[in-house]
PDB file of C-alpha atoms in Angstrom:
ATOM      1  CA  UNK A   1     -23.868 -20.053  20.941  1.00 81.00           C
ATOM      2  CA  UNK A   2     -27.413 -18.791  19.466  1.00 92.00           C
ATOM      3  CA  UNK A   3     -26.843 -15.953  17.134  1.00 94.00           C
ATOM      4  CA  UNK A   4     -27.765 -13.144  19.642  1.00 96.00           C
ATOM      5  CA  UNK A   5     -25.439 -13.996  22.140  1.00 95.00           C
ATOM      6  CA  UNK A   6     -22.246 -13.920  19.636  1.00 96.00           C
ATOM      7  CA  UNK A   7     -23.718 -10.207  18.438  1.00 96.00           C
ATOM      8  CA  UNK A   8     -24.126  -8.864  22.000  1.00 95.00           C
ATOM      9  CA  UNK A   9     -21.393 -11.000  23.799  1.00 95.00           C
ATOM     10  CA  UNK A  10     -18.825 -10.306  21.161  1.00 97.00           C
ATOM     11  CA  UNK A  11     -16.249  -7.402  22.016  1.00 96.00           C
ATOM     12  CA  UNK A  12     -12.397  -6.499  20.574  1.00 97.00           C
ATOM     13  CA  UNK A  13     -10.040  -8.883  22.618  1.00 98.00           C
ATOM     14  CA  UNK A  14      -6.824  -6.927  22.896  1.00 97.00           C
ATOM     15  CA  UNK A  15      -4.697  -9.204  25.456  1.00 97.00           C
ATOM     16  CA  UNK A  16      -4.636 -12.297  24.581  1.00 98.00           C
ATOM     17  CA  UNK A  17      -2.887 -16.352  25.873  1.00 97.00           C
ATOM     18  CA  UNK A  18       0.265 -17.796  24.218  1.00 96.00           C
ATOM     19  CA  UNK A  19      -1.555 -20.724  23.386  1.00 97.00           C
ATOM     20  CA  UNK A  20      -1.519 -21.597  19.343  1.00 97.00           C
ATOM     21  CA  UNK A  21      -5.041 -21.777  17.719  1.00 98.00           C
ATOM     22  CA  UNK A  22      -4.724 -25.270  15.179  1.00 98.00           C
ATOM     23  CA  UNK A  23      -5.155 -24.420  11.621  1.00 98.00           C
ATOM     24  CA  UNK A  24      -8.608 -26.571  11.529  1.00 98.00           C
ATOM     25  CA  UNK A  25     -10.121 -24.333  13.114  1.00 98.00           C
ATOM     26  CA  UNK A  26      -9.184 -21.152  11.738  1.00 98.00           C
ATOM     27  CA  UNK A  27     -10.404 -23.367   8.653  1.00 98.00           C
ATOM     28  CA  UNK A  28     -13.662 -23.864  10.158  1.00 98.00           C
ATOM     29  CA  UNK A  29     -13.840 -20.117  10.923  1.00 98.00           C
ATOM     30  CA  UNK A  30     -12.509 -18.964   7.741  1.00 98.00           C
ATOM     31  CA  UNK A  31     -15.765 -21.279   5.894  1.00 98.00           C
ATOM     32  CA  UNK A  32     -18.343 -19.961   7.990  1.00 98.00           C
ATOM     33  CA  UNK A  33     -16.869 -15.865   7.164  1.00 98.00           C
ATOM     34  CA  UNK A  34     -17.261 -16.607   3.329  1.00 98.00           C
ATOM     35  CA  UNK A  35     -20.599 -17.389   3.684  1.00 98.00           C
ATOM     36  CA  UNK A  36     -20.790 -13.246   3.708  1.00 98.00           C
ATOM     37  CA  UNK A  37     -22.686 -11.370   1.044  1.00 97.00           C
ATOM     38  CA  UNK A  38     -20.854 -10.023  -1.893  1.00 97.00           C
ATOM     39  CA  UNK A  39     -21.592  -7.983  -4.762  1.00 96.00           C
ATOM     40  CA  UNK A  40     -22.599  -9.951  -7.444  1.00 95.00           C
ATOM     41  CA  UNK A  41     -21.086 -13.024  -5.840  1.00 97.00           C
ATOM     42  CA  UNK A  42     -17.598 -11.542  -6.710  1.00 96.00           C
ATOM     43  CA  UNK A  43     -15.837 -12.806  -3.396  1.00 97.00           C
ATOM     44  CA  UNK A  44     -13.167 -10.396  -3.816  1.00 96.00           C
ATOM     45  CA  UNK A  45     -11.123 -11.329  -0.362  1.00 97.00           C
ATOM     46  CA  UNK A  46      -8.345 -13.420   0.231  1.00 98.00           C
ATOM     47  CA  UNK A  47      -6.894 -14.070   3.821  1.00 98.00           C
ATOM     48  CA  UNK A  48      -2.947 -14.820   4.634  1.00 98.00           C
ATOM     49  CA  UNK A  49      -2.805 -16.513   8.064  1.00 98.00           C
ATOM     50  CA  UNK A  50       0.314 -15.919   9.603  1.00 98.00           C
ATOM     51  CA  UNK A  51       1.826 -17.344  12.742  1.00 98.00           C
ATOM     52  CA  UNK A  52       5.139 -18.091  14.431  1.00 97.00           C
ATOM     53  CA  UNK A  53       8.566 -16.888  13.284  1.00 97.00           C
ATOM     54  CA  UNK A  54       6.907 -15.087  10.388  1.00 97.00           C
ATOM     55  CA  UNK A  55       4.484 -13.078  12.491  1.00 97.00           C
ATOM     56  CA  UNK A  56       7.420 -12.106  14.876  1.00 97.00           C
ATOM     57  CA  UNK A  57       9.833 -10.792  11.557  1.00 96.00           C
ATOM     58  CA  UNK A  58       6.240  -8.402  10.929  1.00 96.00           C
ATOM     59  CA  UNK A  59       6.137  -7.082  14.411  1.00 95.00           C
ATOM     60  CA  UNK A  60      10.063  -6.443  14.952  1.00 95.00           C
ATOM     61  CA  UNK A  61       9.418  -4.496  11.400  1.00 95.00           C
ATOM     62  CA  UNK A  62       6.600  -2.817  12.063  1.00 94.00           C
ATOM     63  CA  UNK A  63       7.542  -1.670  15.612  1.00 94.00           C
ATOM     64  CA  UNK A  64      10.900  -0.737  14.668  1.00 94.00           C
ATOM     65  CA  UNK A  65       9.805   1.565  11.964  1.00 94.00           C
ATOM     66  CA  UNK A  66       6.900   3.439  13.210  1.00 92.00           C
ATOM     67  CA  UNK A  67       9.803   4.140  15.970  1.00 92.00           C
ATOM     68  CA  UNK A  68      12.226   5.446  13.737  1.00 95.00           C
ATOM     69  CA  UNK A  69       9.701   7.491  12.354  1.00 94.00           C
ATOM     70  CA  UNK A  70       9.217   5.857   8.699  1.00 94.00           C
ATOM     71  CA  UNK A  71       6.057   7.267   7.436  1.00 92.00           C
ATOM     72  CA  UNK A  72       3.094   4.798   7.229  1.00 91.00           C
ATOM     73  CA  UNK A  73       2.347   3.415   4.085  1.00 91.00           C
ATOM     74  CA  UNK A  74      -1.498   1.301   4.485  1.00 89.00           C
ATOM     75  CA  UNK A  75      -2.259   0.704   1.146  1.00 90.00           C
ATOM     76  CA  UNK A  76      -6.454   0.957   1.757  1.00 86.00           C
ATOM     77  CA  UNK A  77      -6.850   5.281   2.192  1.00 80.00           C
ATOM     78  CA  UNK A  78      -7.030   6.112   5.837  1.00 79.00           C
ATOM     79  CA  UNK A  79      -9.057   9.652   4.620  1.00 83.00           C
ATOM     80  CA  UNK A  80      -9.220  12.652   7.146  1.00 88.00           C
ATOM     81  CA  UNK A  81      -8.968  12.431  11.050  1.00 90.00           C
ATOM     82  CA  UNK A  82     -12.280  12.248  12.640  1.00 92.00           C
ATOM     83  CA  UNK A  83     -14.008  15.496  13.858  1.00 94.00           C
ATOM     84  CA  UNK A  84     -17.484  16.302  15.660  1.00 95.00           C
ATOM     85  CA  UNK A  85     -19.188  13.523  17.129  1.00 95.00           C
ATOM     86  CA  UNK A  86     -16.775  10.812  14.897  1.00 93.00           C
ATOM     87  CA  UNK A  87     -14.034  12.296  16.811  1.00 94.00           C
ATOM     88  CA  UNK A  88     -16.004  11.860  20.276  1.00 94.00           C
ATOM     89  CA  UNK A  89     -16.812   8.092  19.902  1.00 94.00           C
ATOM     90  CA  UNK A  90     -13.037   7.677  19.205  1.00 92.00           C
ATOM     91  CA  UNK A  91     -12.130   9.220  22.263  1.00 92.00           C
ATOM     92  CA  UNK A  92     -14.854   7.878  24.244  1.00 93.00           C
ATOM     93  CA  UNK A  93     -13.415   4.480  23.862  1.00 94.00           C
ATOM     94  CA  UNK A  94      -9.465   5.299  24.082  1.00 91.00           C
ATOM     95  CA  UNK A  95     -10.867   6.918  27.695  1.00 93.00           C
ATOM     96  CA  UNK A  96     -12.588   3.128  28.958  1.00 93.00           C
ATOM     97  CA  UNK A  97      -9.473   1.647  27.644  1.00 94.00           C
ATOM     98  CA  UNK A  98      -7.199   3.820  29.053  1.00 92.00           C
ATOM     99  CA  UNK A  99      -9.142   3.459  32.212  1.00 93.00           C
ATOM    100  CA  UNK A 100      -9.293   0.135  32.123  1.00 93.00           C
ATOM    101  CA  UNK A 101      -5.625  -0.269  31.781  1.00 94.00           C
ATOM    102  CA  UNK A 102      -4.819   2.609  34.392  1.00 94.00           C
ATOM    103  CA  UNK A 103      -3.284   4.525  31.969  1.00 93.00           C
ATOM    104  CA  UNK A 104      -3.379   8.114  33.137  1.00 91.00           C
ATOM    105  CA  UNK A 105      -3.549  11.128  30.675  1.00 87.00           C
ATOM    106  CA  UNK A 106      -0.450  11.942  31.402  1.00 89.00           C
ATOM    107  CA  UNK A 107       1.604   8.814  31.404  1.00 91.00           C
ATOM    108  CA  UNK A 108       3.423   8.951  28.116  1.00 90.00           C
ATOM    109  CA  UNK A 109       5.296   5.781  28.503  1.00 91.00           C
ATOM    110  CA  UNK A 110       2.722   3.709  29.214  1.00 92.00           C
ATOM    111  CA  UNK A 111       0.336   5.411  26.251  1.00 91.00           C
ATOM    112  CA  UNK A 112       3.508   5.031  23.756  1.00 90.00           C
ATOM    113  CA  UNK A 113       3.643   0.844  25.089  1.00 90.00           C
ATOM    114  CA  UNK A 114      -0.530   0.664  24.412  1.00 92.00           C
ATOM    115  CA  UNK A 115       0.331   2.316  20.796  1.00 90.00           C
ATOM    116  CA  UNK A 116       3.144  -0.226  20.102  1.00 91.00           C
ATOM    117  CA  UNK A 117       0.958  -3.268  21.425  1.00 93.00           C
ATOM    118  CA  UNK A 118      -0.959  -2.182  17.956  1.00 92.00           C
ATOM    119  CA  UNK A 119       2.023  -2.285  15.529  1.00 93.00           C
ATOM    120  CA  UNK A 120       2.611  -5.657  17.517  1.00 94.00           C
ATOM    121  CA  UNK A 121      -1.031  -7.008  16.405  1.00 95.00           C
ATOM    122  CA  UNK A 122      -1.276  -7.199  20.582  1.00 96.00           C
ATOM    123  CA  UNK A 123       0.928  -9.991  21.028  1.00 96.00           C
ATOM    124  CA  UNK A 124      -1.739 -12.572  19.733  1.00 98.00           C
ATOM    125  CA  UNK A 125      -0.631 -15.796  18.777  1.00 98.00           C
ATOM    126  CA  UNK A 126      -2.469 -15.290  14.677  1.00 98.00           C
ATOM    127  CA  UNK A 127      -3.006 -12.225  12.393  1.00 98.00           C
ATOM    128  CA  UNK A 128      -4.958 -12.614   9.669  1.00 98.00           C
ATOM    129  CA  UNK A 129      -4.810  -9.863   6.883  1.00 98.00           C
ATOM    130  CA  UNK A 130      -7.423  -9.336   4.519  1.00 98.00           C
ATOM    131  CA  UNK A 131      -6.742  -8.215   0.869  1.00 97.00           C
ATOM    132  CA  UNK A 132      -8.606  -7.755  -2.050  1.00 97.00           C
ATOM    133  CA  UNK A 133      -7.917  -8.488  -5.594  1.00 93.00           C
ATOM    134  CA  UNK A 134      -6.139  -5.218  -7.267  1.00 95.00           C
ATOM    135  CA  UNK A 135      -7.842  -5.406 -10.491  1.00 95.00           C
ATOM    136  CA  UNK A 136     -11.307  -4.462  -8.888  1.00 95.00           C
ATOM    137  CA  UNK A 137      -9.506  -1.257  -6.780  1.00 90.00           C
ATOM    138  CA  UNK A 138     -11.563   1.745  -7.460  1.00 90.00           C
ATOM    139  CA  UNK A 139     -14.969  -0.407  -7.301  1.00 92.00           C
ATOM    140  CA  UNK A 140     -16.576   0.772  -3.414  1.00 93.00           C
ATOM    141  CA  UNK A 141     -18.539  -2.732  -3.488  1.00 96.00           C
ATOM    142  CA  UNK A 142     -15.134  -4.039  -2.850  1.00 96.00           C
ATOM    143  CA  UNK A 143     -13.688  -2.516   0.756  1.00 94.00           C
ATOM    144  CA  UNK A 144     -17.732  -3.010   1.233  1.00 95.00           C
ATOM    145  CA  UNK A 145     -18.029  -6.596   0.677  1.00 97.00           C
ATOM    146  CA  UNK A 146     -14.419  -7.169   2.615  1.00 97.00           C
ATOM    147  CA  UNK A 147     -16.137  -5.801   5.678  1.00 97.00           C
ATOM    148  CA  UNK A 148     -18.836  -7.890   5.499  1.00 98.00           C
ATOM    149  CA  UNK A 149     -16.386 -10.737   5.641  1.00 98.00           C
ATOM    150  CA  UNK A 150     -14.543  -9.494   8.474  1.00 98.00           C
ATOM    151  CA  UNK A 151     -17.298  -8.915  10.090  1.00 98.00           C
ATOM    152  CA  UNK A 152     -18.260 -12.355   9.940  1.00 98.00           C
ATOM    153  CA  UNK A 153     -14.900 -13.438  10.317  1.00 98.00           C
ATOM    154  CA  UNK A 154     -14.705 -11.767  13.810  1.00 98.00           C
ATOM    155  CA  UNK A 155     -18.437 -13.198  14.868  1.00 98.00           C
ATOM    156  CA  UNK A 156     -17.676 -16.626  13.502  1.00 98.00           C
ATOM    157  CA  UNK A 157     -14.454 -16.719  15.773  1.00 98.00           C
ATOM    158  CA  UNK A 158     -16.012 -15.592  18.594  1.00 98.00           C
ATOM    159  CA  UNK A 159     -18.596 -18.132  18.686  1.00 97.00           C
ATOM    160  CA  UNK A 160     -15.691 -20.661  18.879  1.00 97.00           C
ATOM    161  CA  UNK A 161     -14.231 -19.259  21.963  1.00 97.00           C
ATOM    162  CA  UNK A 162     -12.038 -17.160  20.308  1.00 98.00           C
ATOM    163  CA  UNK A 163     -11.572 -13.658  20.333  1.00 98.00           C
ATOM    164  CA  UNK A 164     -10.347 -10.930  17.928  1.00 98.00           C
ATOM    165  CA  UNK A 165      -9.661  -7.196  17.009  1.00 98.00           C
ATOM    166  CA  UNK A 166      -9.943  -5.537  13.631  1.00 97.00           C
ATOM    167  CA  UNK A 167      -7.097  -3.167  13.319  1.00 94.00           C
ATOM    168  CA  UNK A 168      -4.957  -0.874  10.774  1.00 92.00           C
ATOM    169  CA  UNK A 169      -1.643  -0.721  13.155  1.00 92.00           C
ATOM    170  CA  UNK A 170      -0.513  -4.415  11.767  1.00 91.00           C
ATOM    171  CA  UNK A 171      -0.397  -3.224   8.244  1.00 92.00           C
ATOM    172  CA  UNK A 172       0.704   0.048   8.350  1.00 91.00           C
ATOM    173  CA  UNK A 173       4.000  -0.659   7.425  1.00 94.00           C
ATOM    174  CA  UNK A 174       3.212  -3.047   4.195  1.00 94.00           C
ATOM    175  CA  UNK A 175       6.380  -3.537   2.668  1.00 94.00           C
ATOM    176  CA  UNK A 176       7.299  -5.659   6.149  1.00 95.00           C
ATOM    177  CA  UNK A 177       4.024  -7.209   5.955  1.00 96.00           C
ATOM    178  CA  UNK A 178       4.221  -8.223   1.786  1.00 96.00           C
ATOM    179  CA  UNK A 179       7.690  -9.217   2.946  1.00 96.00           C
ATOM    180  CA  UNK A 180       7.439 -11.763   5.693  1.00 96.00           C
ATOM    181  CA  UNK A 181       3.340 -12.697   4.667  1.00 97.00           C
ATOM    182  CA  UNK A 182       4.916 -12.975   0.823  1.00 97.00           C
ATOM    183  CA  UNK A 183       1.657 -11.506  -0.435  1.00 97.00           C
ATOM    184  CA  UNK A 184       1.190 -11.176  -3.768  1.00 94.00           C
ATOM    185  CA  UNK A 185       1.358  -8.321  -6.107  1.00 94.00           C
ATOM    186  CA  UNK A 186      -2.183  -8.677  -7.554  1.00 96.00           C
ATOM    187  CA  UNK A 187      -3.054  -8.207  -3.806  1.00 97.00           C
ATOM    188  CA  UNK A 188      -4.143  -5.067  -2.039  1.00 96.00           C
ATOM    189  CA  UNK A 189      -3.965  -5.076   1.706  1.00 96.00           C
ATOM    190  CA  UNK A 190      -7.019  -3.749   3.233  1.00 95.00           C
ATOM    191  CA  UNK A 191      -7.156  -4.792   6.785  1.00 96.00           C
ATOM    192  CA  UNK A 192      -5.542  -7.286   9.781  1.00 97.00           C
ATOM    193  CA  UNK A 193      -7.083  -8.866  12.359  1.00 98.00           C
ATOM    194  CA  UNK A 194      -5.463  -9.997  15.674  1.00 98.00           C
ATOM    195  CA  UNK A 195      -6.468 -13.563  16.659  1.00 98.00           C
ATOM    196  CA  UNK A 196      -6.099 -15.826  19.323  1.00 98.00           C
ATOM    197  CA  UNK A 197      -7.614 -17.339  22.734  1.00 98.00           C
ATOM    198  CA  UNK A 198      -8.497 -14.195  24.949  1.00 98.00           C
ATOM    199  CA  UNK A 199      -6.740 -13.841  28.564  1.00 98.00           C
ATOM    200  CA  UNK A 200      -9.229 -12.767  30.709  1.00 95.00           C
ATOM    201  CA  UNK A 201      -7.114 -11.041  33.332  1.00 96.00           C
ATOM    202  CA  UNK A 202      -6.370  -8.312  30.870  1.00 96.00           C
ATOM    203  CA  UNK A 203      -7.869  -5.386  31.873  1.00 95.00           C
ATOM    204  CA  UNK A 204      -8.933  -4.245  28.237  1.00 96.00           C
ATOM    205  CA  UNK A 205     -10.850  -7.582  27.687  1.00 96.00           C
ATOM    206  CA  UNK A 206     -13.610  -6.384  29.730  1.00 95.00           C
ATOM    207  CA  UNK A 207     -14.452  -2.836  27.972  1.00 95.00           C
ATOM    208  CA  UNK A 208     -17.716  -3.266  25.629  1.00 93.00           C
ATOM    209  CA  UNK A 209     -17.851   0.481  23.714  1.00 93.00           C
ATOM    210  CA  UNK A 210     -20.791   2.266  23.337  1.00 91.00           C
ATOM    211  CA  UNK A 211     -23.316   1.519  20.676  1.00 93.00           C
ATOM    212  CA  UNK A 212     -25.460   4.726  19.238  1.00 94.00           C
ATOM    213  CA  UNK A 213     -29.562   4.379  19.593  1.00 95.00           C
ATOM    214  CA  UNK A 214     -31.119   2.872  16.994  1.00 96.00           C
ATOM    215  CA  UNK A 215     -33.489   5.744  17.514  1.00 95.00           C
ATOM    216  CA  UNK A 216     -30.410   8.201  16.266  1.00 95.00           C
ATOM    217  CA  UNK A 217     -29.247   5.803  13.796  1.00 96.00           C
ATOM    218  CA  UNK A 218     -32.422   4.403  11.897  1.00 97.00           C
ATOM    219  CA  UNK A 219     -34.613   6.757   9.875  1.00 95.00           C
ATOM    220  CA  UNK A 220     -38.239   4.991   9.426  1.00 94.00           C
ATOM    221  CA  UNK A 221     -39.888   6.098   6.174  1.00 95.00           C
ATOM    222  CA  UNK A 222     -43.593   4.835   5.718  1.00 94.00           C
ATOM    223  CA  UNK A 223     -44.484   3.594   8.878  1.00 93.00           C
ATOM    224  CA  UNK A 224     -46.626   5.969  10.477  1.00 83.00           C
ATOM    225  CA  UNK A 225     -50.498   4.924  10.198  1.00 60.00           C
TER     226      UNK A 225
END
């Protein structure tokens, strides 16, 4: 793929095929992410790639918790729930995926299942969670420079026919995911990401959220004349 096509072609992939994506190429995909920028050349991420038996013992936990009510625990700060026009974008895409889906508004078993499909990393056949290394928490280069490497992570899959969603639901139950993952106590989780070869007959697949003007975004200083 030429760059411009993975950046406008790429979208979350939230249904996804049983089939098992080989190691050599999450390899592959994992070399081209780390080719991110980093403060200072610091590389502060570290990925655990989980699959099989050990991925199923994380979603049985995490699903079975959040049921019972056990009170999240993400170890990154989640901060305040959006408002204004935060809160609106939010929304805006729930509605095209709940459309999508045929979820109505009022359909609470079908909006609790979409929720769960979350704590279940959306069934895909690979999660990959992102830490960082806990002697740099406090330093905001670090949750910075770990989303520049997911973003490239997610881009660099993509253009291998693979698709992906960046999500908090698969880790916010971390002592099931430190359990089964056995990450390491010098290790903060930060983020997962679902992975695995999209199915294209799900629904959700097809939703591409809105993107803000560059116009509204972008503030040129020094231009003019």
């Amino acid at each position: 793929m030429q760059f411009d096509d993975v950046i406008l072609g790429r979208r979350s992939i939230r249904g996804y095929k049983p089939d098992p994506v080989p190691r050599e190429l999450i390899e592959e995909i994992l070399t081209l992410a780390m080719r991110a920028p980093s403060s200072m050349n610091t590389q502060p991420w570290n990925f655990y790639v989980i699959t099989g038996e050990p991925l199923n013992r994380i979603r049985a936990g995490n699903t079975e918790r959040m049921v019972a009510g056990v009170p999240q625990s993400r170890e990154f700060r989640t901060g305040q729930a959006f408002e204004g026009k935060h809160r609106d974008r939010q929304v805006g895409v729930a509605k095209q995926l709940f459309g999508a889906m045929g979820i109505a508004r009022d359909d609470k078993d079908k909006r609790q299942d979409w929720v769960l499909r979350g704590f279940r990393q959306f069934d895909a056949p690979v999660c990959i969670i992102v830490t960082y290394d806990k002697v740099l928490d406090g330093s905001d280069d670090t949750p910075f420079d770990c989303g520049a490497v997911t973003t490239a992570l997610v881009n660099a899959a993509w253009s291998r026919g693979l698709g992906a969603v960046i999500n908090s639901q698969g880790i916010m139950q971390s002592p099931v995911v430190r359990e089964h993952a056995g990450i390491a106590d010098d290790q903060v989780i930060m983020k997962s990401i679902a992975l695995g070869w999209p199915d294209e007959t799900f629904p959700a697949n097809a939703v591409v959220s809105e993107r803000k003007p560059v116009s509204e975004a972008a503030t040129f200083v020094g231009f003019e004349g």
